[in-house]
One Martini backbone bead per residue (centre of mass of N, CA, C, O) as a GRO file, in nm:
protein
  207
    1UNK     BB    1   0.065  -0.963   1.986
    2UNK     BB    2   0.212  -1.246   2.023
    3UNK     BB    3  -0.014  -1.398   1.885
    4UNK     BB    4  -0.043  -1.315   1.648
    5UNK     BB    5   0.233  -1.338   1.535
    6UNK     BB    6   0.193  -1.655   1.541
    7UNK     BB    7  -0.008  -1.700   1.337
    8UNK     BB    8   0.137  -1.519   1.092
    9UNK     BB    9   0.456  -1.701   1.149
   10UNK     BB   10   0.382  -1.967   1.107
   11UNK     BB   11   0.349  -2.189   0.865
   12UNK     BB   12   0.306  -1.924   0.644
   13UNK     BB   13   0.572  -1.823   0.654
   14UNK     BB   14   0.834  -1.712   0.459
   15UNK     BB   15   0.975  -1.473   0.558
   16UNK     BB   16   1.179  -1.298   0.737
   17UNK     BB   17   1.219  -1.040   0.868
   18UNK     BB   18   1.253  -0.691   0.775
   19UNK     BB   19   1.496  -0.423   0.898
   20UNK     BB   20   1.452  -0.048   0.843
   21UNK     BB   21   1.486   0.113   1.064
   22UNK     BB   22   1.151   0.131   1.114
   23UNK     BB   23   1.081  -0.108   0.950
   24UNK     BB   24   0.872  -0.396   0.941
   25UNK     BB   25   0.876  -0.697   0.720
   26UNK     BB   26   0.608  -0.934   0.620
   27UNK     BB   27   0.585  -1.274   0.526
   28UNK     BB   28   0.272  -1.439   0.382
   29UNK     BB   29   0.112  -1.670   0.215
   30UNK     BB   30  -0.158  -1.655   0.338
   31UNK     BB   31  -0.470  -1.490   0.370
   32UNK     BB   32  -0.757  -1.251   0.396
   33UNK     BB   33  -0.630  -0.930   0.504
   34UNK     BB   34  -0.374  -0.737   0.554
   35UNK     BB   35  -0.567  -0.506   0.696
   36UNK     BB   36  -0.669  -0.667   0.891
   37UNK     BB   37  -0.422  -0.757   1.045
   38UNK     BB   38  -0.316  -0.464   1.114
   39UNK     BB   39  -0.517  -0.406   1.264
   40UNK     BB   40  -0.492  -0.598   1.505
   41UNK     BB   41  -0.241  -0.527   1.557
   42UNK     BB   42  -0.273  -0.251   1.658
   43UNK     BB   43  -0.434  -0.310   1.888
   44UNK     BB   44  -0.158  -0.460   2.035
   45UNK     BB   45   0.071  -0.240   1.963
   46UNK     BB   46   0.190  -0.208   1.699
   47UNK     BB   47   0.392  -0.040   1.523
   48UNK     BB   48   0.522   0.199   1.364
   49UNK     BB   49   0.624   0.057   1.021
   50UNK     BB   50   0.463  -0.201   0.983
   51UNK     BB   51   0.483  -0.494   0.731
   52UNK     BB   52   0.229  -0.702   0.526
   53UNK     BB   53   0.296  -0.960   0.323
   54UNK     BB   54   0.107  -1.126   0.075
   55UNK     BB   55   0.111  -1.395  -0.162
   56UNK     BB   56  -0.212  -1.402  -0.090
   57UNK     BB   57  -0.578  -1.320  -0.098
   58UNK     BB   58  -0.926  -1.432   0.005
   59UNK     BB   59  -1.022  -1.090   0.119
   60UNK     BB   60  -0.971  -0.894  -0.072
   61UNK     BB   61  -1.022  -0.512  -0.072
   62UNK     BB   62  -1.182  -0.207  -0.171
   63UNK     BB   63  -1.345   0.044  -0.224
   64UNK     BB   64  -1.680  -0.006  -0.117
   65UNK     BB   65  -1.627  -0.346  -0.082
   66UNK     BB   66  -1.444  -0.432  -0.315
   67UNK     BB   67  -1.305  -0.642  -0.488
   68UNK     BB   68  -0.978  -0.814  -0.482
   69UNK     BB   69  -0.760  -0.984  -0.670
   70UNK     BB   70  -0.561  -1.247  -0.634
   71UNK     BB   71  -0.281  -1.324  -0.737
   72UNK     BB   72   0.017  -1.434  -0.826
   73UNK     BB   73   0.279  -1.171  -0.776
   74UNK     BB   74   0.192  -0.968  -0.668
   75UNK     BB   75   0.081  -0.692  -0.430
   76UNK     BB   76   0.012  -0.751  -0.094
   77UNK     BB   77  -0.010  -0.429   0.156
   78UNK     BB   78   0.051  -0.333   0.451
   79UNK     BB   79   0.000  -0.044   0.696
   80UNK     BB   80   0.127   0.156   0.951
   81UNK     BB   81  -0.019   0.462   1.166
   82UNK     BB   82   0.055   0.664   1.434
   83UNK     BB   83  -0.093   0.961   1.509
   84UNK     BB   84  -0.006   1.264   1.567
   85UNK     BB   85   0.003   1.522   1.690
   86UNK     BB   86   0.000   1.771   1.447
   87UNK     BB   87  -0.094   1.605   1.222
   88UNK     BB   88  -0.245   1.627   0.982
   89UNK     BB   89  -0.498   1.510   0.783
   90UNK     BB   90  -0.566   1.188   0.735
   91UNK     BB   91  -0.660   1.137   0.478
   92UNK     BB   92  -0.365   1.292   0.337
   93UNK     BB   93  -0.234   0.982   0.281
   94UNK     BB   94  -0.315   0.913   0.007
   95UNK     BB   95  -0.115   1.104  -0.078
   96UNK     BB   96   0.134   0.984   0.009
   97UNK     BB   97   0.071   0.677  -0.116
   98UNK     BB   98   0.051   0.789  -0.421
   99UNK     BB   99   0.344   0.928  -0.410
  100UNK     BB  100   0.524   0.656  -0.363
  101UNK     BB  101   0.406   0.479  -0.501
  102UNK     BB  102   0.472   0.634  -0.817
  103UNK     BB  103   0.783   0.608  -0.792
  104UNK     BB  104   0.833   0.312  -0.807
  105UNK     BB  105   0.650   0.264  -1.087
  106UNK     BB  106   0.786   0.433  -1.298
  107UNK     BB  107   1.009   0.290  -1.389
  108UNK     BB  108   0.800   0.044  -1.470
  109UNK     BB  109   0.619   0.303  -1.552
  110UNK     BB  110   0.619   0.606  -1.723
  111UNK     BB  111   0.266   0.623  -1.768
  112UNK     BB  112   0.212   0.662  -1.522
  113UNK     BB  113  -0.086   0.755  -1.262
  114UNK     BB  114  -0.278   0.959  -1.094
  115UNK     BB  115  -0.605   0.863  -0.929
  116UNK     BB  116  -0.866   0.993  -0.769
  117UNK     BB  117  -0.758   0.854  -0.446
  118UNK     BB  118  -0.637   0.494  -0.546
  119UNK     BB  119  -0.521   0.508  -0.820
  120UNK     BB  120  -0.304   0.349  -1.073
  121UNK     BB  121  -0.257   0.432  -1.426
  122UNK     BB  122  -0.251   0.286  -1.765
  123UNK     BB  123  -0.391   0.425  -2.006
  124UNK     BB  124  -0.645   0.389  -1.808
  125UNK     BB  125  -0.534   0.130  -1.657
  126UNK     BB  126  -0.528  -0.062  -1.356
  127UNK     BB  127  -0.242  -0.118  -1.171
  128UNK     BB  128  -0.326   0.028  -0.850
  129UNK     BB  129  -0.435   0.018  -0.486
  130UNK     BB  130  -0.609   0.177  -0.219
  131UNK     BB  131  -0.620   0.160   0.136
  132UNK     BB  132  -0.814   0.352   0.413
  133UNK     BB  133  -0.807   0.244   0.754
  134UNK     BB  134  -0.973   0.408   1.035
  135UNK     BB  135  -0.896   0.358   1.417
  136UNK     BB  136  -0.881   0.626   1.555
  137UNK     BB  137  -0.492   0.665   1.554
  138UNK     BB  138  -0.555   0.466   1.333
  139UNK     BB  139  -0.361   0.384   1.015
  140UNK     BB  140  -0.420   0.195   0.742
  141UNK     BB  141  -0.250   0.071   0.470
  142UNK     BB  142  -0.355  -0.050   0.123
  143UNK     BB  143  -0.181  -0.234  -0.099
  144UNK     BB  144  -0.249  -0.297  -0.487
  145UNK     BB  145  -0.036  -0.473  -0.703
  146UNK     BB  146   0.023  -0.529  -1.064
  147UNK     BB  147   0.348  -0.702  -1.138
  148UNK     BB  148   0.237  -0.951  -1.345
  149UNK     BB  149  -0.102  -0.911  -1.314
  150UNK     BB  150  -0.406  -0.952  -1.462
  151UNK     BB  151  -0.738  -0.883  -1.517
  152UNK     BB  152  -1.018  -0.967  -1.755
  153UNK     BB  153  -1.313  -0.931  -1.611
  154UNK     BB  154  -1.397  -0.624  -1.586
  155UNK     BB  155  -1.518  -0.367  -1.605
  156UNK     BB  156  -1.248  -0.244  -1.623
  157UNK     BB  157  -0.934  -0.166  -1.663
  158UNK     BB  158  -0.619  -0.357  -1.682
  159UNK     BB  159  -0.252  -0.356  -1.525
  160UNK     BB  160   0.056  -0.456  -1.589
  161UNK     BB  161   0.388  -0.536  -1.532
  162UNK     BB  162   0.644  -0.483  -1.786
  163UNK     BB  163   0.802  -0.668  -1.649
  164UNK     BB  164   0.807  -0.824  -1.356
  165UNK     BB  165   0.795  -0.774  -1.048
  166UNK     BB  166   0.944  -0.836  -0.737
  167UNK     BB  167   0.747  -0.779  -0.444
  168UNK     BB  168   1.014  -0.758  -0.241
  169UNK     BB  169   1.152  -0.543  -0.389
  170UNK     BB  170   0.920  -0.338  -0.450
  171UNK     BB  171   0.837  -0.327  -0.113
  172UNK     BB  172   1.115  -0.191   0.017
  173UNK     BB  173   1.075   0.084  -0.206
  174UNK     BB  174   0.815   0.149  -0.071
  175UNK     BB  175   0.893   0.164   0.239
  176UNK     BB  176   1.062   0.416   0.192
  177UNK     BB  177   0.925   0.581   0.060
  178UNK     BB  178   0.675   0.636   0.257
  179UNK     BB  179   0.913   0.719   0.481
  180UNK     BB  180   0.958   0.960   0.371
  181UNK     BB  181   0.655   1.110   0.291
  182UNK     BB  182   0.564   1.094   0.577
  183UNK     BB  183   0.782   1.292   0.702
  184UNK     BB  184   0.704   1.525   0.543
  185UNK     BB  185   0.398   1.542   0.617
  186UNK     BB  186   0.476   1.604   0.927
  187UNK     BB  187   0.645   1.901   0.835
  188UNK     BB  188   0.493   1.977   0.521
  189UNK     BB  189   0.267   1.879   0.497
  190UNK     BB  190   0.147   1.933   0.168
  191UNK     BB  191   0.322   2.080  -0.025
  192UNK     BB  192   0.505   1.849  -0.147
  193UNK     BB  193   0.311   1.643  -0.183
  194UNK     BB  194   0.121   1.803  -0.386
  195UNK     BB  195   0.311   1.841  -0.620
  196UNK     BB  196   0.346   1.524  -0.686
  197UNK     BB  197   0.100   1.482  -0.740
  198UNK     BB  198   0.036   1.717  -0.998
  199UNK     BB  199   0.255   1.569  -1.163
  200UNK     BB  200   0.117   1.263  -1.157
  201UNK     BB  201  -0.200   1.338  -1.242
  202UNK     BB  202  -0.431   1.330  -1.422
  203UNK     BB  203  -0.575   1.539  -1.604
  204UNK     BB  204  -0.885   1.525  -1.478
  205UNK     BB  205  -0.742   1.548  -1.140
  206UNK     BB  206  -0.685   1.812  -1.160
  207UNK     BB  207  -0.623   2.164  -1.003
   0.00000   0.00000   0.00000
């Protein structure tokens, strides 16, 4: 672990770490994918509630092996979950991940919706997107939120916040909501969890 975090922490490093209860968020000037680096961290025994943001990443992924565009100003982040006896089914981290993003992201875009499985979109247009890549009893869990910008040239629309929200301040009330929605995942299964989904959701993945 102490090598990794050497190499994230070296010349990269912009941000001292911060620590609120379980959660330890660093911030990095630029990596390739903060999903790969958090999986290396995982793997070298790196604690559940670790998160890692860049303020660039050059080689940014979404579901299906799709490219991320990653511009300054915007959120990108990932974090770990490490699986215990009796937690529910890992899949359902998504719901997780994006009634805690939908929390977070409302107060500055009250017509933000959920779209299953992974994206949080304004009036049709994706403001943000989330990746579970599980690998053992790990889970890795990446944020991209337009918080400043977004793409003008994809095959669908794109939107981001107006006024901009600064990624840091957005990033420790994501990791609170995060942290405060996967304990209940774990203690009421889909329940609590499954109603915030469907009240946040668009209205064609309603069920």
């Amino acid at each position: 672990l102490a090598p990794r975090l050497s190499r994230l922490e070296g010349a990269r490093r912009r941000d001292p770490p911060r620590r609120a209860g379980l959660v330890l968020i660093r911030t990095v000037a630029e990596t390739g994918s903060t999903n790969d680096d958090v999986a290396a961290l995982a793997r070298e025994g790196a604690p559940e509630g670790l998160w890692l943001r860049a303020e660039r990443q050059t080689g940014g992924k979404g579901r299906q092996g799709r490219i991320w565009q990653s511009p300054p100003g915007n959120l990108y982040a990932s974090t770990l979950v490490r699986l215990r006896r009796g937690d529910p089914p890992a899949p359902t981290l998504a719901l997780v991940a994006a009634v805690a993003l939908h929390e977070v992201a409302a107060p500055h875009a009250p017509a933000v919706r959920i779209k299953w499985p992974n994206d949080l979109l304004v009036d049709g247009a994706k403001l943000a997107g989330i990746l579970l890549e599980r690998q053992g009893d790990k889970v890795i869990v990446g944020f991209g939120v337009n918080l400043a910008r977004h793409p003008q040239d994809l095959e669908r629309p794109a939107a981001s916040l107006q006024p901009p929200v600064p990624p840091d301040a957005f990033l420790r009330r994501l990791a609170a909501a995060f942290e405060a929605w996967l304990g209940r995942w774990r203690i009421e299964a889909l329940v609590a969890g499954r109603a915030a989904w469907l009240a946040a959701a668009v209205r064609s993945a309603r069920s």
